[in-house]
CSV table of C-alpha atoms in Angstrom, one decimal:
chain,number,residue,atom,x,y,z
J,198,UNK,CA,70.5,102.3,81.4
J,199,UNK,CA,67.9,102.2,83.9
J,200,UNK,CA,64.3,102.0,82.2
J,201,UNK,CA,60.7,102.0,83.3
J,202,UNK,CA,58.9,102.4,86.5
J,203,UNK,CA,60.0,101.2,89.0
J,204,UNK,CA,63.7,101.6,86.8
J,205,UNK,CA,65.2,98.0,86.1
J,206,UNK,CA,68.9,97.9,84.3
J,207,UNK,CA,69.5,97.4,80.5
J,208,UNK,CA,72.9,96.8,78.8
J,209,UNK,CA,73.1,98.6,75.4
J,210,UNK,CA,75.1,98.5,72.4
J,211,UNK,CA,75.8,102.1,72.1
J,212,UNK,CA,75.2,103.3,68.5
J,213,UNK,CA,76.0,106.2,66.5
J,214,UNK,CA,74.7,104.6,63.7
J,215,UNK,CA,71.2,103.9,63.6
J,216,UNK,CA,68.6,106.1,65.4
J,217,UNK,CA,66.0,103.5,67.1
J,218,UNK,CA,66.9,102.6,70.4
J,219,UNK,CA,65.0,99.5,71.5
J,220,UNK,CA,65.2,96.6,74.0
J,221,UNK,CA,64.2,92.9,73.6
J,222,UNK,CA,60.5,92.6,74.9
J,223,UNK,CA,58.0,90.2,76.3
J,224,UNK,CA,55.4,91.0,73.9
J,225,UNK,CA,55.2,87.8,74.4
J,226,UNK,CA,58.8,87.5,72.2
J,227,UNK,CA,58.5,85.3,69.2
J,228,UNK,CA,62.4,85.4,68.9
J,229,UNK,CA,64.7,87.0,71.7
J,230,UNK,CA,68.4,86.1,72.1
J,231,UNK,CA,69.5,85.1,75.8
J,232,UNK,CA,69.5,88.5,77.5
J,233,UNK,CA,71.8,89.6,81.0
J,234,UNK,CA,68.6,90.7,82.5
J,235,UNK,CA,64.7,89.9,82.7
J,236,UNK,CA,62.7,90.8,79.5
J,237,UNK,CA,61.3,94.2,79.7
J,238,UNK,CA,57.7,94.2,80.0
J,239,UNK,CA,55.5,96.5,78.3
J,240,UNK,CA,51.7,97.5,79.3
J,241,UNK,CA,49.5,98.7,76.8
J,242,UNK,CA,48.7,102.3,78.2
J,243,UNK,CA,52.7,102.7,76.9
J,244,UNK,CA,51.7,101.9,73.2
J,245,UNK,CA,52.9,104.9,70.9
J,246,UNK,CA,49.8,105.5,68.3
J,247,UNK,CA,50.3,105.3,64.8
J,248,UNK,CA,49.6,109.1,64.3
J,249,UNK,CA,52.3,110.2,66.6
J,250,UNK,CA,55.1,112.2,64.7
J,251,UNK,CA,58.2,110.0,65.9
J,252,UNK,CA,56.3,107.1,64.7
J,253,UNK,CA,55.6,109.0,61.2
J,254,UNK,CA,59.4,109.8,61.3
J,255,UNK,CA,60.5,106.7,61.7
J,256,UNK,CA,58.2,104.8,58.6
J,257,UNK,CA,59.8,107.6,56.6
J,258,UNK,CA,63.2,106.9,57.4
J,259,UNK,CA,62.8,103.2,56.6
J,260,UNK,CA,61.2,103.4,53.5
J,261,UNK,CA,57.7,101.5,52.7
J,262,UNK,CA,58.0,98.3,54.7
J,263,UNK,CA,56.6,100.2,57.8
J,264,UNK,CA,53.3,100.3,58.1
J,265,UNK,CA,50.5,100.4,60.9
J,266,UNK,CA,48.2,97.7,61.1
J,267,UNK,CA,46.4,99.3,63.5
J,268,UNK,CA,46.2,103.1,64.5
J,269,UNK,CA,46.5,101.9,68.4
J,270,UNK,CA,50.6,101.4,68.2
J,271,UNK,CA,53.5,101.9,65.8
J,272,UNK,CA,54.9,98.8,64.6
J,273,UNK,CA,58.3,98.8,63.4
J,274,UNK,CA,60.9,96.7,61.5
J,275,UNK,CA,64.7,97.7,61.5
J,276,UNK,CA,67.7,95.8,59.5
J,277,UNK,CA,71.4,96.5,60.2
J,278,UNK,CA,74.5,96.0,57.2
J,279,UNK,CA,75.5,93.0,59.3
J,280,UNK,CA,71.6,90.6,59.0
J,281,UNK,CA,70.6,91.6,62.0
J,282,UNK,CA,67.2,92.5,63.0
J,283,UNK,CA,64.7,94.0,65.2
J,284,UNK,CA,60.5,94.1,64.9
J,285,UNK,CA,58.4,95.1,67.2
J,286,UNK,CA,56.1,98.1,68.5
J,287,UNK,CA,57.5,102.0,69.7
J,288,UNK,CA,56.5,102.8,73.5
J,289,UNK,CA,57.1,105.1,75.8
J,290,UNK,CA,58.8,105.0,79.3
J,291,UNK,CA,60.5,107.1,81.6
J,292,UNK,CA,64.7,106.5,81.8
J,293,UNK,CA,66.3,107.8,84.3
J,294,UNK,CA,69.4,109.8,83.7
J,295,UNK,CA,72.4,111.4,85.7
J,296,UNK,CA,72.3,115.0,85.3
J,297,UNK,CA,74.8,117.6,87.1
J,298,UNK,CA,72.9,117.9,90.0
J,299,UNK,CA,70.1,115.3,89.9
J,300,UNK,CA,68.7,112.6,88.2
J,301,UNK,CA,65.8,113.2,85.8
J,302,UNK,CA,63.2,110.5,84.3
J,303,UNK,CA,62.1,111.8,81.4
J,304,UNK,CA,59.5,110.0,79.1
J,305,UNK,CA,61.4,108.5,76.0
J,306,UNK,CA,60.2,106.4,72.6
J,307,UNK,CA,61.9,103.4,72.0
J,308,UNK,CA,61.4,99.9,70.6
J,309,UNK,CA,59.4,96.8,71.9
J,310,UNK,CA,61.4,94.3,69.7
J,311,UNK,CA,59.3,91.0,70.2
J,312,UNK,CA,60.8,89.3,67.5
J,313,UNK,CA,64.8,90.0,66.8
J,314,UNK,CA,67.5,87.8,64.6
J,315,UNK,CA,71.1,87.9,64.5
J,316,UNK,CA,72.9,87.2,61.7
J,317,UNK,CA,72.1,83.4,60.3
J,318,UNK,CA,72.4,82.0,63.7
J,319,UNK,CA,69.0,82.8,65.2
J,320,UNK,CA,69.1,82.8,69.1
J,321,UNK,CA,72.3,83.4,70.7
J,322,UNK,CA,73.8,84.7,73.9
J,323,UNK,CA,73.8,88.1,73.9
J,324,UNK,CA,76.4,90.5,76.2
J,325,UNK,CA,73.2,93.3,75.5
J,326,UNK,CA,69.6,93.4,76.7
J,327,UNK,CA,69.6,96.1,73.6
J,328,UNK,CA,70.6,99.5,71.4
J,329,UNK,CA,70.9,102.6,72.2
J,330,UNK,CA,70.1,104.4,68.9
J,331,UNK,CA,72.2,107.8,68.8
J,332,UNK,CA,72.1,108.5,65.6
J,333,UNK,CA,70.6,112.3,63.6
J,334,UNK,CA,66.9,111.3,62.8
J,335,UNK,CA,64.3,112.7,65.0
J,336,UNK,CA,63.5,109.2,66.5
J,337,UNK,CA,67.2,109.0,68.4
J,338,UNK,CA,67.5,109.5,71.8
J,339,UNK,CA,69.7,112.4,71.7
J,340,UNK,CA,67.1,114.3,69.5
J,341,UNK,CA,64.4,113.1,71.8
J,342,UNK,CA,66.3,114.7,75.1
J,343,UNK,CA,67.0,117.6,72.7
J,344,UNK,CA,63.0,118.3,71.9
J,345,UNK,CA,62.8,118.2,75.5
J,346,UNK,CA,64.5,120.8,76.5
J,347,UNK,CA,66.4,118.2,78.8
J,348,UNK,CA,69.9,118.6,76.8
J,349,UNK,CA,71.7,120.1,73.7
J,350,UNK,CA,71.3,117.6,70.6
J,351,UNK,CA,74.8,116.6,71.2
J,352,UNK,CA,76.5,112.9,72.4
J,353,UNK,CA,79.9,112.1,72.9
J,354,UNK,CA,81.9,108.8,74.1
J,355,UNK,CA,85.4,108.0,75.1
J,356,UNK,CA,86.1,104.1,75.3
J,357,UNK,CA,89.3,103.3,76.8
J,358,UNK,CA,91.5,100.5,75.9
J,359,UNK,CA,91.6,99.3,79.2
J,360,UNK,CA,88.0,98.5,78.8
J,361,UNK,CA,85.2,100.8,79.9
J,362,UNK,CA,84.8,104.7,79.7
J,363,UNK,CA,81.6,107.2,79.4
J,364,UNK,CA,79.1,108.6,77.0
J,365,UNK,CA,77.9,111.8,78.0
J,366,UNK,CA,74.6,114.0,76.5
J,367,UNK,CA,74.5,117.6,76.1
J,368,UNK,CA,77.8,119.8,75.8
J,369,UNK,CA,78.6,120.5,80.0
J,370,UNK,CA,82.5,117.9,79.3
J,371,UNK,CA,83.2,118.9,75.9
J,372,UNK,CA,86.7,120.3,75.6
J,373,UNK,CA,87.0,124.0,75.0
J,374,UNK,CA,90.6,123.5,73.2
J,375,UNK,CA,92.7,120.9,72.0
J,376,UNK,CA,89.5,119.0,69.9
J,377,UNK,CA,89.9,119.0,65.9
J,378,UNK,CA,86.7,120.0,64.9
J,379,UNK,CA,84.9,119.0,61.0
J,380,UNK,CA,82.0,120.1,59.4
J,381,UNK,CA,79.6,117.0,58.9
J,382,UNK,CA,79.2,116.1,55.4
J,383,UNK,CA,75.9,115.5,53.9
J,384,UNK,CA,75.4,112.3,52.6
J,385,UNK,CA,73.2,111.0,50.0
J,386,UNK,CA,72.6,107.5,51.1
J,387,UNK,CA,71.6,106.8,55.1
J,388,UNK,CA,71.7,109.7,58.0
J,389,UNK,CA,75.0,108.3,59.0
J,390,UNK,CA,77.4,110.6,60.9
J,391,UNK,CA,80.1,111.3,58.4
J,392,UNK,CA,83.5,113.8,58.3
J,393,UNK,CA,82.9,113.8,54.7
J,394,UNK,CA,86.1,112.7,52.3
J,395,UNK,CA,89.6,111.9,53.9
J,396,UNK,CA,93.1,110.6,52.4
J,397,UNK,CA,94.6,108.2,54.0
J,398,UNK,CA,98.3,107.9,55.0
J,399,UNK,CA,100.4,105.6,56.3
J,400,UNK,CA,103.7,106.4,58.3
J,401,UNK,CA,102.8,110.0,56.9
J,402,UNK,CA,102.9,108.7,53.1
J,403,UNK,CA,100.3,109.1,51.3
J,404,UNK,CA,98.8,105.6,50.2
J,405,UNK,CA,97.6,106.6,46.5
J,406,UNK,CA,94.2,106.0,46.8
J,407,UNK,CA,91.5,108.2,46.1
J,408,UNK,CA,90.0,110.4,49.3
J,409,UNK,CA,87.5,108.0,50.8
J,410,UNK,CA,83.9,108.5,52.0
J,411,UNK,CA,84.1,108.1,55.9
J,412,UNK,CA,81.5,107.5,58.7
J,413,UNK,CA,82.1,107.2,62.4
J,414,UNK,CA,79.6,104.1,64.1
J,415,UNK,CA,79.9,103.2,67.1
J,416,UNK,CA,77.6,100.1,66.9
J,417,UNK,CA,80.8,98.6,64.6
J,418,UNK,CA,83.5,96.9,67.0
J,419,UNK,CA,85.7,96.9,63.8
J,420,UNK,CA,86.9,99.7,60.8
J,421,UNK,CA,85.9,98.4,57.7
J,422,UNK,CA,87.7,100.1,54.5
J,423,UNK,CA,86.6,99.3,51.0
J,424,UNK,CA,88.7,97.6,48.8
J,425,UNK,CA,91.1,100.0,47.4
J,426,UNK,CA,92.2,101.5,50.8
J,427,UNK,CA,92.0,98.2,52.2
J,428,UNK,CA,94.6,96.6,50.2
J,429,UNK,CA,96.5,99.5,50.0
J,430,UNK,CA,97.1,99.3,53.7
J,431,UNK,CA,97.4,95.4,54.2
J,432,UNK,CA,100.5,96.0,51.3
J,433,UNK,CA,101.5,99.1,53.4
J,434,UNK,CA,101.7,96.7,56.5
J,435,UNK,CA,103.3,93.4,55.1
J,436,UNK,CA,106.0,95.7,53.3
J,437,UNK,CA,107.0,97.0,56.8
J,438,UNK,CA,107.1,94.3,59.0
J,439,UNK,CA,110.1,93.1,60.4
J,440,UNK,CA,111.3,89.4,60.0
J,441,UNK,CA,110.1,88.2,63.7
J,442,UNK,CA,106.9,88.8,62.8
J,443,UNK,CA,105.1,85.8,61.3
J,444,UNK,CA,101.9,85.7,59.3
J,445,UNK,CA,99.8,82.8,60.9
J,446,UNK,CA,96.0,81.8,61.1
J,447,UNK,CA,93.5,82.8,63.7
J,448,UNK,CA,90.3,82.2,63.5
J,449,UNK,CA,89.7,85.8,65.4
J,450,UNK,CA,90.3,87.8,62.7
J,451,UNK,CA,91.5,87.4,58.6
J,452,UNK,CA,95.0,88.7,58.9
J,453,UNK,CA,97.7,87.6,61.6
J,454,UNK,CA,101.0,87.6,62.7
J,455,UNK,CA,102.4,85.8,65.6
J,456,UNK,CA,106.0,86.9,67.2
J,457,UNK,CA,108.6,84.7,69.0
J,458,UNK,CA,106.4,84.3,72.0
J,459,UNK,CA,103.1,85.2,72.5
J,460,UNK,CA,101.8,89.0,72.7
J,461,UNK,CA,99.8,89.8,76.2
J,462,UNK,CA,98.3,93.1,74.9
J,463,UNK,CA,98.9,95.5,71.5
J,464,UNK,CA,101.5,97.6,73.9
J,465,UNK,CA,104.2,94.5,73.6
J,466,UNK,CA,103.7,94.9,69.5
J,467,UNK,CA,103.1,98.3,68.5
J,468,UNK,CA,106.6,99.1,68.3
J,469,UNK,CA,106.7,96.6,64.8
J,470,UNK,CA,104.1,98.7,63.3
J,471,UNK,CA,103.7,102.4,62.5
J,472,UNK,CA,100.5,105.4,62.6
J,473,UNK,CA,98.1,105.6,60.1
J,474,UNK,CA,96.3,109.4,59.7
J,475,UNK,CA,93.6,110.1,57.7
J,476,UNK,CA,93.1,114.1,56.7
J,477,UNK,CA,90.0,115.7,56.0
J,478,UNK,CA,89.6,118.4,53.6
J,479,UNK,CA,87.0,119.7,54.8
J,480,UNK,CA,88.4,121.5,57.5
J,481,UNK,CA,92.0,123.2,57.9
J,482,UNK,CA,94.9,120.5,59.8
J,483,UNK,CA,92.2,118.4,60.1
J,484,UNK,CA,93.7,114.9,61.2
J,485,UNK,CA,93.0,111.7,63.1
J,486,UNK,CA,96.0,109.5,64.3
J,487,UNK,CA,95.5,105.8,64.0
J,488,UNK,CA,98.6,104.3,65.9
J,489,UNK,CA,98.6,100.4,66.1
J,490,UNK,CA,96.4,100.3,69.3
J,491,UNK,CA,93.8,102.0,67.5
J,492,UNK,CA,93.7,99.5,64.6
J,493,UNK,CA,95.4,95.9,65.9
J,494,UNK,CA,94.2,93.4,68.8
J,495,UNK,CA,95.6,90.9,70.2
J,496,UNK,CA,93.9,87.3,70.9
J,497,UNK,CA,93.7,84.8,73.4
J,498,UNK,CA,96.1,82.8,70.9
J,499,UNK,CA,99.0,85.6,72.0
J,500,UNK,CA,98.8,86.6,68.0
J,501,UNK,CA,98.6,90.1,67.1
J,502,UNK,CA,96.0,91.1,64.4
J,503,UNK,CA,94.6,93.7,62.2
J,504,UNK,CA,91.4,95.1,63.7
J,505,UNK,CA,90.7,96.9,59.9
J,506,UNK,CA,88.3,94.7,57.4
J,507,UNK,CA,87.7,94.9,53.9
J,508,UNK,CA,84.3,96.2,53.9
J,509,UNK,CA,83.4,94.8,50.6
J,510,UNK,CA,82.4,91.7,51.7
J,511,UNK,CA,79.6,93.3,54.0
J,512,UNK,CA,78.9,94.9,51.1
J,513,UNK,CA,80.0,98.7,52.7
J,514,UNK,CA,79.8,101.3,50.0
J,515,UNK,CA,81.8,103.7,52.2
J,516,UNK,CA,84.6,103.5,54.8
J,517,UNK,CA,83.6,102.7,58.5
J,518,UNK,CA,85.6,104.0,61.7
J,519,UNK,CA,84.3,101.5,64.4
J,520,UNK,CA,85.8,101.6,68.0
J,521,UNK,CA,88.4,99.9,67.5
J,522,UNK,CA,89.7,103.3,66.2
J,523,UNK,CA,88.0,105.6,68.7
J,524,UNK,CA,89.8,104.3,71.4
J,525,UNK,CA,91.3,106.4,73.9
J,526,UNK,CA,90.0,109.9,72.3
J,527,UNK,CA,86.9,111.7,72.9
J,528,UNK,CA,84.4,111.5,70.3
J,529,UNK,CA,82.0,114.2,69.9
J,530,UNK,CA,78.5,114.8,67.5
J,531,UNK,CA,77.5,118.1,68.1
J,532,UNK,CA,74.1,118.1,65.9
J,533,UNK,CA,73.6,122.1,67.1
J,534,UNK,CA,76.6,123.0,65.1
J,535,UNK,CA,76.8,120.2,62.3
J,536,UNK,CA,79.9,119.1,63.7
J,537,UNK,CA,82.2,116.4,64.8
J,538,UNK,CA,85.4,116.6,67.1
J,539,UNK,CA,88.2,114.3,68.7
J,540,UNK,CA,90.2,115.0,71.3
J,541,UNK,CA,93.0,112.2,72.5
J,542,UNK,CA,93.3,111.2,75.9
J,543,UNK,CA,92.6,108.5,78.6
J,544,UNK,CA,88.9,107.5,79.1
J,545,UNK,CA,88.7,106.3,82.2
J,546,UNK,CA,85.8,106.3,84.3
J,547,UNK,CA,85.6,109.4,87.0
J,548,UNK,CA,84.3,113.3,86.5
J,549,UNK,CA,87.6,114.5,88.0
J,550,UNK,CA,90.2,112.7,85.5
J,551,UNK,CA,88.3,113.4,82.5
J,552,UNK,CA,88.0,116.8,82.7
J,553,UNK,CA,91.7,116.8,83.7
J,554,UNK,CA,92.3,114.7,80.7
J,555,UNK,CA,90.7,116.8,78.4
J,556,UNK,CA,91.9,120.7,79.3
């Protein structure tokens, strides 16, 4: 995204899944990874006050660690389920966005983040300058353009397996047929995105276990079950599998297989392995394939794995559907209508073939 004035690029990790969009800052940084572009660089007529609402909103949301020490800016701290970490102060700069006919630069809150840690490594090499928080609070970018009047409080992405896609704001591409539509489910713990309950089958058997708590992030690469579904599904797979199919180790992911020569991409493979579906109650033939490119990969080793982990061990009280398994299907959060749709179909890059894609 282009951000500031005059507008330099960012890279963000685009994420359903936590509200606070932020980049890493020259504040002067006390921790920043290695970014793909120059530190943004914030001047202090930007600096959100303490008193403003999204700042109020966001302490709220994060319980008590938030506080102001002084009422000129909003300090923040935010923690993700996988250690990582962002502090820093809210400001506000114009981005400038694509619309239909022109491009608008409207004046958006975000995060400063001067001091940032991933995971137990400390400072790494990072593919992203920083998130885009799309998540339902009021602090979320898609809320912000919403209280705007710039765009309906809906977001919606299509990653392809071939690499890229689009993320759209607003509802001008969503499908008027052909998308299953559920009510979002309230839940009780975190403002996640959530089709509420689903039971999960495999080769259109059900798998025994109890209707599980579902969430789509796109912030998680992976799908993380919890245990129960888990191990009902690595059983479901290793009972299927035919003998040329190996189980081997890669340090990529846990579980493996290698084949008599090795696999250039999930397409040479998927044949071996069969659909998964999980079915929502909440709404009538409400259903979302997982066939094996939605939930293997294949390394640079030429083994093919399973792109599903047990959640437990990042200690995931509720099943995760990460991008892994959005792949190739339009995702939709339409926060006007408390609703969330998929449609399947190629996500490749130009106005024309989506809308062609998607009837």
């Amino acid at each position: 995204m282009n951000i500031g004035n005059p507008a330099k690029p960012y890279f963000l990790d685009v994420d359903t899944g936590s509200d606070l969009t932020w980049l890493q800052c020259d504040a002067p940084c006390r921790s920043c990874n290695k970014v793909p572009h120059p530190l943004y660089r914030p001047t202090a007529n930007r600096l959100v006050p303490c008193a403003n609402a999204l700042c109020t909103a966001l302490h709220s949301g994060q319980g008590s660690n938030n506080k102001c020490p002084s009422p000129k800016q909003c300090d923040y701290q935010i923690k993700y389920t996988d250690s990582a970490s962002s502090q820093g102060v809210l400001i506000n700069d114009s981005f400038s966005l694509p619309m239909r006919s022109s491009n608008i630069r409207p004046g958006l809150t975000f995060g400063c983040g001067y001091d940032q840690q991933v995971g137990k490594n400390g400072a790494v090499q990072a593919a992203i300058d920083g998130m885009l928080g799309l998540g339902r609070g009021s602090v979320s970018l898609v809320s912000q353009l919403k209280q705007q009047g710039i765009t309906k409080n809906v977001v919606g992405h299509c990653l392809s397996t071939n690499g890229g896609g689009f993320l759209f704001f607003g509802d001008d591409v969503v499908p008027s047929s052909r998308v299953t539509w559920v009510p979002m489910a309230q839940r009780t713990s975190g403002n996640y995105y959530s089709p509420g309950s689903g039971t999960l089958y495999f080769d259109r058997r059900s798998l025994g276990v109890k209707p599980m708590e579902v969430v789509f992030d796109s912030g998680s690469t992976y799908t993380y079950f919890t245990a129960q579904p888990y191990q009902a599904v690595v059983s479901a797979l290793k009972g299927g599998l035919s003998k040329s199919l190996k189980q081997v180790s890669d340090p990529t992911l846990p579980l493996c297989w290698k084949g008599q020569k090795a696999f250039k991409s999930v397409f040479d493979v998927k044949n071996e392995f069969k659909s998964m579906f999980l079915s929502f109650a909440s709404a009538k033939n409400a259903a979302m394939e997982i066939p094996p490119e939605n939930y293997l990969i294949v390394t640079k080793n030429g083994n093919v794995c399973l792109g599903i982990l047990d959640g437990t061990a990042a200690k995931l009280s509720f099943n995760v559907i990460g991008d892994i398994t959005m792949q190739d299907q339009m995702v939709i959060y339409d926060n006007e209508k408390s609703q969330l749709g998929w449609a399947r179909g190629a996500c490749t890059r130009s106005a024309k073939s989506i809308l062609s894609s998607f009837p």
